[in-house]
């Protein structure tokens, strides 16, 4: 090693080369302090050149202060002032520089890249000016109130900056409050009357309005908790200081409260500079989930000048009854709330809202402060060992307010249970530790006595469930061996292993981590053995019970991996890998793993023997966007074999991943045309991975439709020999973890006519020849018969006139007499209304009797908690309007989302929101508004809006009215509807009704009219009560042409006149017994050995068949099995009578009943057809005599008019009630006015002023969506049975109701339907009622949102727990499960949803719920 001659370099020699190295590297230092602080003796700082160098390289380094060799000689720079406002321009700045050389050449001042100007040098001082207005940096508000820039001194001699210091530009106007303004470290002042922060106090309007110190700021002083009960008018008084007096032209004070995102402004009064009061107002918040709600409070004046609130005072709104459904929860509320338990009403309320005297309420620390009637609702666990130590958790109501009240007062199955203070939740929960039980004690109630001293009955709670003492036992364990490293999940079997509260499992002297348990099993995970290989004893403790049995577990040598074959896969994995090793069979769930760039993937292995297993290669965790065309090795490759660490990452393998095979489309259009037998060639690349041992083979599967094809594989092609198919078929290729469809093949035959077509043409020719022969034969026979037919027709015409005259005379007489009889028969019997839950279920889910929303979640125990964990956040999402609207819109956009699904989702959502009708209404309005927008955008006629149920919104609207009009139905509209139903039923039953076809003599429907003359006679039978024969006989009117089943129904109607239908005996379970004078008894049946059979027609037995006389004595007796019943009923009765009975008694939607053809059911074995009054003439076997009556059947249409006249009063009464704003003492429901006003608002918004359109919207909204449904289906409202004839008549009334609400003119002629002709004269009158009804509603004063919300909240409270919310949510979640990707995608595209991270929250729910499956 040697220096160069100039000592600038050092020569260094090694064995192979000679190097020249500089003795210094000064250029690496960029600042003076770094350069001189390095301690390198060769380096110094060349000041004006701003560089670290040797002295001889610095120009004029010998002049004073141009070259610094000591750190104390570095240039220092300061500036005064060192900050200015952004609104100050060209301010003189004085820079003081130390250790600078002579600057005669001049300097420039530079503010970073903003401005540069000449500097005036005066000794060691330099004068500069701040930037001019156009050069001023823009202070960004988001970054605070100042910006720091570097101020540089630049030498004109070198053109380089040689010194710098920090300079601050500040912006006072960023501050919007007095306290933040005057607390700024800069020269900021607050103008009190301008509500503005400025650097120049001279701009303030008044001298006294300038504030510089925080003490002078207008501000609210700290206040104790401000408590305000909801819906109580109350002022809020706040202490403050320095409150400004509004000047001329300025507005006064207001309080601004932000409640659940909505701003509420309340006028406020400034008493003086130190006090302000928010005026008397009541407040409200939605929902009952929160007992109190902290609300942001801001005091403002002059519109938007806010008073500082440094203490962050909030107003706490509270509801006494929210989350306090029991006395104990009420009394443990904050005493400042002033809540009391109102005993008379059994609810928590404010003192002033309890309508009972003071001795009837309980309050905290009052005279009456002890809740009676404690109740136990839940005990966990319900079983435990006799040895004790079990922690029993008792949940319930009114379980004391202090620990001392229950301290020594808990007994479980007669054994003292010591309460634990840490587990006690006043009024709600007691956790106690069980003592030891005697052998004679087996089970018993849990008893809690609340109070100090002697137990009193009204302060004692006994559980309805029993606690049991059991003897847990262990029998076996599996597996009995595992790796010495641990991680084996051991399953211990036995009995009563789910008893007690605490479980511990020991493998000799070390624990086995408890996982879970059931009645006959428990599982734990082993730890690494502390004692190496060998057997260890296993013991289990449940609380203080120690379960002993000679169970042993063997720790064996850890498994090892010796060979992996093949050592390659493709990026997507899922190719077979054979693994060889030792002790592989002791692992329960072996997994193969790969780790790449910090991401791990796993796949399953199947153990074949102790030394081998077959795995599916894990995919390489590499993003699709980054997939290269080169092989990749994972960072780690190995196995997860319980807790064996040695095989996690294997060093002995060189596992490699090759690029995935890639397929090209079959053609540009995606469809490939082929001839049968032609091969299909799939093109692409990477079909044969280039492995070390030549090309590796992948297992390809190619499906043409459902059929696989034979394959030949090359690097870039798959040759597929297509199976023998024709037509269009999808092609699907599978390899590893990839599934790809390159397109569709269309295989067409060479022949212009297929073999099928040739056979078809030949068959058609043969049929044509046969048809011509048959026509010729028929023509010859027809001409022979025509003469006979003409003579017969002449005879029939002679009888026609007399029959028409007789029928018209009868109809006229009936019309005069029936109305009087009907009104006198319909007495004011009790109306059998359905309860709210049944009524809503029948409308929301028609035809479904036991819907899941009425039941608890039905899941295995271990899933129950998991699903509830997922459903709770899902419920919160449903209660988020942004999510719910996005969810509904996304579902409606799916092609597979059917009309039935839309109705189902709408109904499920309404069951979830039953307890939050305010929120449900808000969502409904949004959806309807969207629907109206879409309707108008799609250029549909506005009148079509809400005509059909094609959206979730429309079904939700029906359900909304269903919820809110129940009270109106019960109090008002139900009575005329029930009267109409009874009147129709009674009028129909006065004449014959065919029990097979449902046709009747009296009908409003032409389709259900018996168009023949039926001779019948009215009989009175004296019926004995089936449940009490001592009661006097009941007289029942029947017809001698009634079947036995019809007689039984009429008797039951008479006996159970005021009893709901579901509480009656069932006719099919009873036999009709005719008791004759001589003590003889005869069972009458629809079919028996005496039934008449003519040809292939069998007629049901009627009273006339048995020749039952007037005033006969009848009794209903339990069903008896006769020889005929047991044999014949299995054929004839069950195939005919039961079928037509089922049709008539069906309780679901009657739309399915509208079969216009009579239902004749032949016996399956004998071919016999059953009939009652009318044979079905469409069978083509009627007698000649029947045809005459068919030809004149139209004369019976006059009976429709007679029936209509009889029922007119009842129809009028119903229509008048519905189309009246105040009728029967009941006011118009708020829901109707509110929704009609909403539709008017929407019409105004879209400039729709056509009164016909507005009228149609309202008609489609309420009458067609709700009332028509109720009129057609009274069984939705009442506990009744509706027959097919009654249904047909109600359908005519419903059609008339719809016509009355229409604005279009109905032109009638002789071809118009009979139901429209029937009410043609009445409809104009009904239309005027509807128009007047709509007009009266529009003139009524508008309902405020506050009143509507109060009404909705009351409705929610009344029906809070009708449906099981968790079950409803699980039903709704099934749609999330089906369309997860689409919903998440929609949420990610929606701005509001993105802000609330709703997509992430939904994915968390999906993750939780996915464990269920």
mmCIF file of N, CA and C in Angstrom, residues 389-434:
data_model
loop_
_atom_site.group_PDB
_atom_site.id
_atom_site.type_symbol
_atom_site.label_atom_id
_atom_site.label_comp_id
_atom_site.label_asym_id
_atom_site.label_seq_id
_atom_site.Cartn_x
_atom_site.Cartn_y
_atom_site.Cartn_z
ATOM 1 N N UNK A 389 -69.916 -27.330 42.281
ATOM 2 C CA UNK A 389 -68.928 -26.513 41.577
ATOM 3 C C UNK A 389 -69.442 -25.966 40.257
ATOM 4 N N UNK A 390 -70.636 -26.364 39.841
ATOM 5 C CA UNK A 390 -71.191 -25.876 38.570
ATOM 6 C C UNK A 390 -71.601 -24.410 38.705
ATOM 7 N N UNK A 391 -71.209 -23.610 37.743
ATOM 8 C CA UNK A 391 -71.659 -22.211 37.707
ATOM 9 C C UNK A 391 -72.963 -22.167 36.926
ATOM 10 N N UNK A 392 -74.066 -21.931 37.653
ATOM 11 C CA UNK A 392 -75.390 -21.893 37.027
ATOM 12 C C UNK A 392 -75.751 -20.430 36.735
ATOM 13 N N UNK A 393 -76.071 -20.157 35.493
ATOM 14 C CA UNK A 393 -76.471 -18.800 35.095
ATOM 15 C C UNK A 393 -77.989 -18.759 35.015
ATOM 16 N N UNK A 394 -78.575 -17.874 35.808
ATOM 17 C CA UNK A 394 -80.039 -17.745 35.869
ATOM 18 C C UNK A 394 -80.391 -16.374 35.280
ATOM 19 N N UNK A 395 -81.159 -16.384 34.206
ATOM 20 C CA UNK A 395 -81.597 -15.121 33.598
ATOM 21 C C UNK A 395 -83.094 -14.971 33.780
ATOM 22 N N UNK A 396 -83.527 -13.741 33.924
ATOM 23 C CA UNK A 396 -84.946 -13.526 34.129
ATOM 24 C C UNK A 396 -85.286 -12.061 34.310
ATOM 25 N N UNK A 397 -86.369 -11.816 35.034
ATOM 26 C CA UNK A 397 -86.848 -10.458 35.254
ATOM 27 C C UNK A 397 -87.001 -10.223 36.760
ATOM 28 N N UNK A 398 -86.764 -8.984 37.152
ATOM 29 C CA UNK A 398 -87.000 -8.537 38.538
ATOM 30 C C UNK A 398 -86.181 -9.337 39.551
ATOM 31 N N UNK A 399 -84.947 -9.690 39.190
ATOM 32 C CA UNK A 399 -84.111 -10.511 40.074
ATOM 33 C C UNK A 399 -83.302 -9.618 41.012
ATOM 34 N N UNK A 400 -83.964 -8.690 41.665
ATOM 35 C CA UNK A 400 -83.310 -7.827 42.647
ATOM 36 C C UNK A 400 -82.549 -6.692 42.016
ATOM 37 N N UNK A 401 -82.329 -5.643 42.813
ATOM 38 C CA UNK A 401 -81.575 -4.493 42.323
ATOM 39 C C UNK A 401 -80.205 -4.408 42.986
ATOM 40 N N UNK A 402 -80.017 -5.147 44.113
ATOM 41 C CA UNK A 402 -78.719 -5.142 44.787
ATOM 42 C C UNK A 402 -78.321 -6.586 45.087
ATOM 43 N N UNK A 403 -77.023 -6.833 45.114
ATOM 44 C CA UNK A 403 -76.510 -8.190 45.314
ATOM 45 C C UNK A 403 -76.972 -8.777 46.651
ATOM 46 N N UNK A 404 -77.068 -7.921 47.669
ATOM 47 C CA UNK A 404 -77.440 -8.438 48.987
ATOM 48 C C UNK A 404 -78.864 -9.010 48.993
ATOM 49 N N UNK A 405 -79.704 -8.566 48.051
ATOM 50 C CA UNK A 405 -81.085 -9.055 48.020
ATOM 51 C C UNK A 405 -81.174 -10.527 47.603
ATOM 52 N N UNK A 406 -80.157 -11.017 46.910
ATOM 53 C CA UNK A 406 -80.215 -12.423 46.459
ATOM 54 C C UNK A 406 -79.055 -13.238 47.003
ATOM 55 N N UNK A 407 -78.267 -12.614 47.884
ATOM 56 C CA UNK A 407 -76.969 -13.178 48.277
ATOM 57 C C UNK A 407 -77.076 -14.621 48.789
ATOM 58 N N UNK A 408 -78.021 -14.883 49.669
ATOM 59 C CA UNK A 408 -78.134 -16.242 50.231
ATOM 60 C C UNK A 408 -79.483 -16.856 49.891
ATOM 61 N N UNK A 409 -80.070 -16.414 48.774
ATOM 62 C CA UNK A 409 -81.470 -16.776 48.517
ATOM 63 C C UNK A 409 -81.667 -17.571 47.229
ATOM 64 N N UNK A 410 -80.655 -18.318 46.801
ATOM 65 C CA UNK A 410 -80.810 -19.093 45.567
ATOM 66 C C UNK A 410 -80.669 -20.576 45.895
ATOM 67 N N UNK A 411 -81.661 -21.331 45.468
ATOM 68 C CA UNK A 411 -81.602 -22.786 45.621
ATOM 69 C C UNK A 411 -81.854 -23.410 44.257
ATOM 70 N N UNK A 412 -81.026 -24.388 43.912
ATOM 71 C CA UNK A 412 -81.186 -25.098 42.644
ATOM 72 C C UNK A 412 -81.446 -26.550 42.975
ATOM 73 N N UNK A 413 -82.637 -27.012 42.640
ATOM 74 C CA UNK A 413 -83.046 -28.399 42.925
ATOM 75 C C UNK A 413 -82.839 -28.728 44.402
ATOM 76 N N UNK A 414 -83.150 -27.742 45.258
ATOM 77 C CA UNK A 414 -83.060 -27.960 46.698
ATOM 78 C C UNK A 414 -81.674 -27.812 47.272
ATOM 79 N N UNK A 415 -80.664 -27.507 46.432
ATOM 80 C CA UNK A 415 -79.285 -27.369 46.910
ATOM 81 C C UNK A 415 -78.918 -25.898 46.908
ATOM 82 N N UNK A 416 -78.251 -25.441 47.980
ATOM 83 C CA UNK A 416 -77.830 -24.038 48.037
ATOM 84 C C UNK A 416 -76.857 -23.744 46.890
ATOM 85 N N UNK A 417 -77.101 -22.621 46.241
ATOM 86 C CA UNK A 417 -76.234 -22.181 45.139
ATOM 87 C C UNK A 417 -75.742 -20.788 45.513
ATOM 88 N N UNK A 418 -74.418 -20.626 45.657
ATOM 89 C CA UNK A 418 -73.857 -19.375 46.183
ATOM 90 C C UNK A 418 -73.665 -18.363 45.060
ATOM 91 N N UNK A 419 -74.417 -17.234 45.086
ATOM 92 C CA UNK A 419 -74.256 -16.232 44.019
ATOM 93 C C UNK A 419 -72.848 -15.640 44.017
ATOM 94 N N UNK A 420 -72.365 -15.347 42.801
ATOM 95 C CA UNK A 420 -71.046 -14.740 42.606
ATOM 96 C C UNK A 420 -71.256 -13.284 42.210
ATOM 97 N N UNK A 421 -70.636 -12.383 42.976
ATOM 98 C CA UNK A 421 -70.880 -10.956 42.774
ATOM 99 C C UNK A 421 -70.507 -10.509 41.351
ATOM 100 N N UNK A 422 -69.396 -11.055 40.808
ATOM 101 C CA UNK A 422 -68.937 -10.603 39.486
ATOM 102 C C UNK A 422 -69.924 -10.968 38.380
ATOM 103 N N UNK A 423 -70.695 -12.022 38.574
ATOM 104 C CA UNK A 423 -71.616 -12.447 37.520
ATOM 105 C C UNK A 423 -73.008 -11.867 37.651
ATOM 106 N N UNK A 424 -73.223 -11.070 38.719
ATOM 107 C CA UNK A 424 -74.569 -10.549 38.967
ATOM 108 C C UNK A 424 -74.843 -9.309 38.116
ATOM 109 N N UNK A 425 -75.909 -9.348 37.345
ATOM 110 C CA UNK A 425 -76.407 -8.162 36.613
ATOM 111 C C UNK A 425 -77.747 -7.823 37.250
ATOM 112 N N UNK A 426 -77.843 -6.675 37.937
ATOM 113 C CA UNK A 426 -79.083 -6.357 38.657
ATOM 114 C C UNK A 426 -80.311 -6.566 37.791
ATOM 115 N N UNK A 427 -81.301 -7.213 38.373
ATOM 116 C CA UNK A 427 -82.623 -7.461 37.789
ATOM 117 C C UNK A 427 -82.603 -8.516 36.688
ATOM 118 N N UNK A 428 -81.432 -8.789 36.069
ATOM 119 C CA UNK A 428 -81.419 -9.619 34.867
ATOM 120 C C UNK A 428 -80.747 -10.976 35.040
ATOM 121 N N UNK A 429 -79.644 -11.033 35.793
ATOM 122 C CA UNK A 429 -78.863 -12.273 35.773
ATOM 123 C C UNK A 429 -78.207 -12.552 37.120
ATOM 124 N N UNK A 430 -78.245 -13.833 37.501
ATOM 125 C CA UNK A 430 -77.532 -14.301 38.689
ATOM 126 C C UNK A 430 -76.645 -15.459 38.239
ATOM 127 N N UNK A 431 -75.370 -15.413 38.640
ATOM 128 C CA UNK A 431 -74.489 -16.566 38.424
ATOM 129 C C UNK A 431 -74.124 -17.094 39.806
ATOM 130 N N UNK A 432 -74.395 -18.365 40.028
ATOM 131 C CA UNK A 432 -74.119 -18.919 41.356
ATOM 132 C C UNK A 432 -73.380 -20.252 41.215
ATOM 133 N N UNK A 433 -72.658 -20.592 42.275
ATOM 134 C CA UNK A 433 -71.871 -21.824 42.268
ATOM 135 C C UNK A 433 -72.585 -22.880 43.103
ATOM 136 N N UNK A 434 -72.805 -24.066 42.516
ATOM 137 C CA UNK A 434 -73.564 -25.124 43.164
ATOM 138 C C UNK A 434 -72.780 -25.761 44.297
#
